[in-house]
């Protein structure tokens, strides 16, 4: 059993905003951190791939324990233990001092991932206990980036460094024991408790009016697109796509950006900003969505 990692919706949201407005420095940073985090998690998934056959791996769990919400990057369940992973894709030089984490170049303190790990560990332990299990949890902070260095870290910290990852995974492969029925049941319970999407905090600093309208190129994310009959072509990179597909992509993007707005022919016509008659949009929407209501109150779902 395996719970796959889904691309966070916030990434798609920021990608779309990036082409449609001037992002503030704060949002650019957020975009960068999200991308980095996502890349790091994917890199770690690659390491664990071989283990997936005889263990249970649950990724991206959002759980609640003691009225506190917490997130787990990866959880590996094998016969003897639950391995809890906090994945970090930090790059560059860092140092450890008095239980704190600093960037080496500017001495700026950053959140200590060990503290974060301890919190998750404790909340998970309580949850597992409530569910009636007593299986040991082994927590790890994993630094996946080969360009990461940490100075002055004490030996006892539960850290897996980039240079140790291969060895670590090998030792897991050798030493793990068979998953038992009770572990499968535990995994099923955790998946059932997983809260969907609620981690997805909306970025509220944009409005419909300030965003540039038009269809984004699926290849290069540029907005300069000409539409001819049933095809569209990107003026920047030359990529062509069927109008149907491009409009459907834009509808999904619209839904992500404005979940509170209703999908109507007029809205999507304005959003896609294609020349020609509105009928073309209506035809595509009719084909792929369900029309609800009549006349001016009608919308698609
Ligand atoms: Zn393009």
Tab-separated table of C-alpha atoms and ligand atoms in Angstrom:
chain	number	residue	atom	x	y	z
A	1	UNK	CA	0.000	0.000	0.000
A	2	UNK	CA	1.164	3.427	-0.857
A	3	UNK	CA	-0.200	6.919	-0.476
A	4	UNK	CA	1.175	8.986	-3.303
A	5	UNK	CA	2.325	12.533	-3.068
A	6	UNK	CA	0.166	15.006	-4.912
A	7	UNK	CA	1.497	18.186	-6.362
A	8	UNK	CA	0.437	20.929	-3.957
A	9	UNK	CA	-2.289	23.160	-5.464
A	10	UNK	CA	-0.458	26.219	-4.204
A	11	UNK	CA	2.313	25.498	-6.726
A	12	UNK	CA	-0.125	25.557	-9.637
A	13	UNK	CA	-1.710	28.683	-8.216
A	14	UNK	CA	1.586	30.542	-7.988
A	15	UNK	CA	2.612	29.387	-11.443
A	16	UNK	CA	-0.557	30.845	-12.866
A	17	UNK	CA	-0.253	34.114	-10.920
A	18	UNK	CA	3.346	34.450	-11.993
A	19	UNK	CA	2.235	34.836	-15.623
A	20	UNK	CA	-0.785	36.970	-14.900
A	21	UNK	CA	0.533	39.568	-12.469
A	22	UNK	CA	3.679	41.038	-10.980
A	23	UNK	CA	4.402	38.886	-7.927
A	24	UNK	CA	5.489	40.623	-4.737
A	25	UNK	CA	8.861	39.623	-3.310
A	26	UNK	CA	7.096	37.714	-0.575
A	27	UNK	CA	5.094	35.685	-3.089
A	28	UNK	CA	8.173	35.056	-5.226
A	29	UNK	CA	9.891	33.687	-2.164
A	30	UNK	CA	6.909	31.544	-1.342
A	31	UNK	CA	6.844	30.235	-4.909
A	32	UNK	CA	10.546	29.435	-4.720
A	33	UNK	CA	10.204	27.654	-1.366
A	34	UNK	CA	7.242	25.612	-2.541
A	35	UNK	CA	9.073	24.504	-5.666
A	36	UNK	CA	12.156	23.645	-3.681
A	37	UNK	CA	10.161	21.713	-1.104
A	38	UNK	CA	8.304	19.788	-3.776
A	39	UNK	CA	11.549	18.902	-5.589
A	40	UNK	CA	13.105	17.723	-2.341
A	41	UNK	CA	10.167	15.492	-1.480
A	42	UNK	CA	10.225	13.969	-4.953
A	43	UNK	CA	13.938	13.301	-4.634
A	44	UNK	CA	13.372	11.477	-1.368
A	45	UNK	CA	10.544	9.448	-2.941
A	46	UNK	CA	13.036	8.217	-5.528
A	47	UNK	CA	15.284	6.887	-2.762
A	48	UNK	CA	12.453	5.033	-1.073
A	49	UNK	CA	10.991	3.632	-4.281
A	50	UNK	CA	12.624	0.198	-3.931
A	51	UNK	CA	11.345	-0.183	-0.404
A	52	UNK	CA	7.754	0.364	-1.429
A	53	UNK	CA	7.186	-3.270	-2.352
A	54	UNK	CA	7.433	-4.744	1.125
A	55	UNK	CA	6.653	-1.773	3.292
A	56	UNK	CA	3.903	0.770	3.492
A	57	UNK	CA	4.770	4.311	2.556
A	58	UNK	CA	2.366	7.148	3.248
A	59	UNK	CA	3.248	10.550	1.866
A	60	UNK	CA	1.850	13.965	2.648
A	61	UNK	CA	-0.437	13.144	5.508
A	62	UNK	CA	-2.374	15.945	7.093
A	63	UNK	CA	-3.649	14.767	10.462
A	64	UNK	CA	-5.086	16.053	13.668
A	65	UNK	CA	-4.171	15.105	17.177
A	66	UNK	CA	-5.044	16.914	20.380
A	67	UNK	CA	-6.917	19.520	18.318
A	68	UNK	CA	-3.674	20.351	16.571
A	69	UNK	CA	-3.169	19.914	12.861
A	70	UNK	CA	0.144	18.528	11.704
A	71	UNK	CA	1.691	17.392	8.479
A	72	UNK	CA	3.872	14.404	7.736
A	73	UNK	CA	6.147	14.504	4.698
A	74	UNK	CA	6.697	10.741	4.616
A	75	UNK	CA	5.872	7.830	6.874
A	76	UNK	CA	7.317	4.375	6.306
A	77	UNK	CA	5.715	1.471	8.088
A	78	UNK	CA	7.648	-1.755	8.410
A	79	UNK	CA	7.417	-4.676	10.810
A	80	UNK	CA	9.287	-3.129	13.724
A	81	UNK	CA	8.655	0.576	13.559
A	82	UNK	CA	7.140	3.645	12.003
A	83	UNK	CA	9.765	5.809	10.352
A	84	UNK	CA	8.793	9.448	10.329
A	85	UNK	CA	10.578	11.751	7.867
A	86	UNK	CA	10.771	15.504	7.793
A	87	UNK	CA	12.276	16.309	4.395
A	88	UNK	CA	14.392	19.412	3.831
A	89	UNK	CA	15.835	20.582	0.545
A	90	UNK	CA	18.150	23.209	2.047
A	91	UNK	CA	21.067	24.261	-0.087
A	92	UNK	CA	24.299	25.909	1.072
A	93	UNK	CA	26.129	26.175	4.382
A	94	UNK	CA	24.394	26.165	7.741
A	95	UNK	CA	25.531	25.852	11.338
A	96	UNK	CA	24.071	24.586	14.572
A	97	UNK	CA	24.442	26.467	17.840
A	98	UNK	CA	22.573	26.146	21.154
A	99	UNK	CA	19.797	24.106	19.572
A	100	UNK	CA	19.355	26.667	16.843
A	101	UNK	CA	19.854	26.640	13.103
A	102	UNK	CA	21.605	29.442	11.255
A	103	UNK	CA	22.566	30.217	7.689
A	104	UNK	CA	26.317	30.540	7.598
A	105	UNK	CA	26.718	33.403	5.123
A	106	UNK	CA	24.487	35.932	6.925
A	107	UNK	CA	24.035	34.305	10.364
A	108	UNK	CA	20.265	34.512	9.971
A	109	UNK	CA	18.402	32.061	12.171
A	110	UNK	CA	15.956	29.740	10.452
A	111	UNK	CA	13.327	27.430	11.934
A	112	UNK	CA	14.978	24.450	13.513
A	113	UNK	CA	13.752	21.362	11.625
A	114	UNK	CA	14.519	19.215	14.675
A	115	UNK	CA	11.987	21.200	16.710
A	116	UNK	CA	9.452	20.723	13.950
A	117	UNK	CA	10.210	16.999	13.867
A	118	UNK	CA	9.793	16.681	17.642
A	119	UNK	CA	6.410	18.337	17.477
A	120	UNK	CA	5.207	16.032	14.674
A	121	UNK	CA	6.661	13.015	16.459
A	122	UNK	CA	4.817	13.825	19.673
A	123	UNK	CA	1.488	14.488	17.957
A	124	UNK	CA	1.763	11.312	15.886
A	125	UNK	CA	2.631	9.288	18.982
A	126	UNK	CA	-0.499	10.524	20.750
A	127	UNK	CA	-2.640	9.766	17.720
A	128	UNK	CA	-1.250	6.245	17.310
A	129	UNK	CA	-1.849	5.641	20.989
A	130	UNK	CA	-5.449	6.829	20.717
A	131	UNK	CA	-5.942	4.439	17.827
A	132	UNK	CA	-4.844	1.632	20.160
A	133	UNK	CA	-1.357	0.889	18.818
A	134	UNK	CA	1.983	0.794	20.529
A	135	UNK	CA	4.524	0.696	17.736
A	136	UNK	CA	7.757	2.675	18.162
A	137	UNK	CA	8.241	5.776	16.044
A	138	UNK	CA	11.697	6.534	14.677
A	139	UNK	CA	11.895	10.189	13.636
A	140	UNK	CA	14.370	11.578	11.082
A	141	UNK	CA	15.124	14.905	9.484
A	142	UNK	CA	16.363	14.164	5.976
A	143	UNK	CA	18.477	16.660	4.092
A	144	UNK	CA	18.216	15.622	0.460
A	145	UNK	CA	20.235	18.292	-1.295
A	146	UNK	CA	23.808	17.313	-2.219
A	147	UNK	CA	24.851	20.943	-1.850
A	148	UNK	CA	23.869	21.075	1.822
A	149	UNK	CA	26.408	21.297	4.636
A	150	UNK	CA	25.722	21.577	8.352
A	151	UNK	CA	28.502	22.643	10.715
A	152	UNK	CA	28.707	21.925	14.437
A	153	UNK	CA	25.809	19.516	14.611
A	154	UNK	CA	25.926	17.197	17.630
A	155	UNK	CA	26.186	13.485	16.837
A	156	UNK	CA	22.958	12.514	18.561
A	157	UNK	CA	20.641	14.528	16.323
A	158	UNK	CA	18.224	12.376	14.285
A	159	UNK	CA	19.574	13.623	10.975
A	160	UNK	CA	20.164	11.814	7.696
A	161	UNK	CA	22.631	13.750	5.563
A	162	UNK	CA	22.660	13.697	1.744
A	163	UNK	CA	25.871	11.661	1.732
A	164	UNK	CA	24.257	9.016	3.949
A	165	UNK	CA	20.992	8.565	2.093
A	166	UNK	CA	22.055	5.646	-0.099
A	167	UNK	CA	23.549	3.787	2.828
A	168	UNK	CA	20.535	4.507	4.988
A	169	UNK	CA	18.089	3.124	2.432
A	170	UNK	CA	20.267	0.029	1.922
A	171	UNK	CA	20.322	-0.690	5.634
A	172	UNK	CA	16.550	-0.329	5.767
A	173	UNK	CA	16.230	-2.781	2.898
A	174	UNK	CA	18.402	-5.321	4.707
A	175	UNK	CA	16.924	-5.023	8.149
A	176	UNK	CA	13.253	-4.476	7.779
A	177	UNK	CA	10.810	-7.146	8.786
A	178	UNK	CA	7.553	-8.222	7.254
A	179	UNK	CA	4.584	-5.880	7.544
A	180	UNK	CA	1.893	-7.390	9.711
A	181	UNK	CA	-1.850	-7.218	9.384
A	182	UNK	CA	-2.104	-4.711	12.230
A	183	UNK	CA	0.225	-2.324	10.390
A	184	UNK	CA	-1.926	-2.466	7.298
A	185	UNK	CA	-4.953	-1.639	9.418
A	186	UNK	CA	-3.078	1.229	11.039
A	187	UNK	CA	-2.135	2.596	7.606
A	188	UNK	CA	-5.746	2.368	6.471
A	189	UNK	CA	-6.868	4.263	9.551
A	190	UNK	CA	-4.299	7.013	9.000
A	191	UNK	CA	-5.343	7.404	5.373
A	192	UNK	CA	-8.972	7.652	6.474
A	193	UNK	CA	-8.039	10.367	8.974
A	194	UNK	CA	-6.086	12.332	6.378
A	195	UNK	CA	-7.677	15.715	5.818
A	196	UNK	CA	-7.886	16.587	2.167
A	197	UNK	CA	-6.621	19.875	0.840
A	198	UNK	CA	-7.120	21.721	4.099
A	199	UNK	CA	-3.428	22.554	4.179
A	200	UNK	CA	-4.008	24.576	1.077
A	201	UNK	CA	-4.019	28.111	2.366
A	202	UNK	CA	-5.336	30.527	-0.174
A	203	UNK	CA	-3.157	33.344	-1.310
A	204	UNK	CA	-5.607	36.178	-1.008
A	205	UNK	CA	-3.592	39.025	-2.411
A	206	UNK	CA	-5.018	39.039	-5.938
A	207	UNK	CA	-8.300	39.997	-7.504
A	208	UNK	CA	-9.976	38.980	-10.728
A	209	UNK	CA	-9.662	42.439	-12.250
A	210	UNK	CA	-5.936	42.831	-11.742
A	211	UNK	CA	-5.009	39.540	-13.414
A	212	UNK	CA	-4.105	39.484	-17.092
A	213	UNK	CA	-6.641	37.446	-19.051
A	214	UNK	CA	-5.937	34.930	-21.785
A	215	UNK	CA	-4.898	31.323	-22.226
A	216	UNK	CA	-1.493	30.309	-20.860
A	217	UNK	CA	0.754	28.237	-23.084
A	218	UNK	CA	0.978	24.716	-21.683
A	219	UNK	CA	4.689	24.543	-22.535
A	220	UNK	CA	6.239	27.897	-21.684
A	221	UNK	CA	3.492	29.514	-19.592
A	222	UNK	CA	3.426	32.589	-21.774
A	223	UNK	CA	0.212	34.513	-22.449
A	224	UNK	CA	0.771	35.432	-26.051
A	225	UNK	CA	-1.436	33.019	-27.875
A	226	UNK	CA	-3.287	33.278	-31.142
A	227	UNK	CA	-6.379	31.190	-31.774
A	228	UNK	CA	-7.368	29.954	-35.191
A	229	UNK	CA	-10.452	27.887	-35.664
A	230	UNK	CA	-9.967	24.826	-33.504
A	231	UNK	CA	-6.268	25.291	-32.703
A	232	UNK	CA	-4.235	27.720	-30.658
A	233	UNK	CA	-0.599	28.588	-31.166
A	234	UNK	CA	1.873	30.131	-28.746
A	235	UNK	CA	3.566	33.176	-30.236
A	236	UNK	CA	6.518	32.794	-27.891
A	237	UNK	CA	7.505	29.136	-28.345
A	238	UNK	CA	5.337	27.947	-31.216
A	239	UNK	CA	3.571	25.220	-29.264
A	240	UNK	CA	0.171	24.297	-30.674
A	241	UNK	CA	-2.767	22.744	-28.889
A	242	UNK	CA	-6.426	22.116	-29.627
A	243	UNK	CA	-8.698	24.951	-28.529
A	244	UNK	CA	-10.845	22.487	-26.569
A	245	UNK	CA	-7.928	21.303	-24.462
A	246	UNK	CA	-6.619	24.807	-23.894
A	247	UNK	CA	-10.015	26.114	-22.796
A	248	UNK	CA	-10.520	23.184	-20.412
A	249	UNK	CA	-7.104	23.847	-18.897
A	250	UNK	CA	-8.053	27.479	-18.466
A	251	UNK	CA	-11.347	26.531	-16.798
A	252	UNK	CA	-9.470	24.391	-14.271
A	253	UNK	CA	-7.065	27.253	-13.657
A	254	UNK	CA	-10.000	29.628	-13.207
A	255	UNK	CA	-11.560	27.251	-10.673
A	256	UNK	CA	-8.306	27.038	-8.749
A	257	UNK	CA	-7.866	30.808	-8.659
A	258	UNK	CA	-11.501	31.690	-8.020
A	259	UNK	CA	-13.268	28.794	-6.324
A	260	UNK	CA	-16.090	31.125	-5.283
A	261	UNK	CA	-16.991	32.221	-8.835
A	262	UNK	CA	-19.429	30.312	-11.002
A	263	UNK	CA	-18.377	28.893	-14.349
A	264	UNK	CA	-20.491	30.550	-17.045
A	265	UNK	CA	-19.939	30.968	-20.764
A	266	UNK	CA	-19.488	34.711	-20.342
A	267	UNK	CA	-16.944	34.330	-17.504
A	268	UNK	CA	-14.838	31.822	-19.402
A	269	UNK	CA	-15.106	33.853	-22.590
A	270	UNK	CA	-13.699	36.887	-20.738
A	271	UNK	CA	-11.099	34.768	-18.973
A	272	UNK	CA	-9.743	33.088	-22.108
A	273	UNK	CA	-9.838	36.293	-24.090
A	274	UNK	CA	-10.044	34.579	-27.435
A	275	UNK	CA	-11.332	36.356	-30.469
A	276	UNK	CA	-14.507	35.252	-32.180
A	277	UNK	CA	-17.879	34.267	-30.964
A	278	UNK	CA	-18.863	33.252	-27.480
A	279	UNK	CA	-20.601	30.244	-29.028
A	280	UNK	CA	-17.269	28.462	-29.374
A	281	UNK	CA	-16.764	28.564	-25.629
A	282	UNK	CA	-20.334	27.477	-24.989
A	283	UNK	CA	-19.858	24.486	-27.259
A	284	UNK	CA	-16.766	23.360	-25.344
A	285	UNK	CA	-18.360	23.861	-21.937
A	286	UNK	CA	-21.527	22.006	-23.022
A	287	UNK	CA	-19.420	19.082	-24.079
A	288	UNK	CA	-17.367	18.705	-20.899
A	289	UNK	CA	-19.398	20.134	-18.041
A	290	UNK	CA	-22.907	19.824	-16.719
A	291	UNK	CA	-25.152	22.861	-17.099
A	292	UNK	CA	-27.128	23.727	-13.989
A	293	UNK	CA	-30.059	26.167	-13.942
A	294	UNK	CA	-31.538	28.178	-16.801
A	295	UNK	CA	-31.121	31.494	-18.604
A	296	UNK	CA	-28.911	34.075	-16.948
A	297	UNK	CA	-28.622	31.963	-13.774
A	298	UNK	CA	-27.179	28.979	-15.575
A	299	UNK	CA	-23.706	27.812	-14.701
A	300	UNK	CA	-21.474	24.771	-15.288
A	301	UNK	CA	-20.130	22.191	-12.890
B	1	LIG	ZN1	4.718	28.788	-25.392
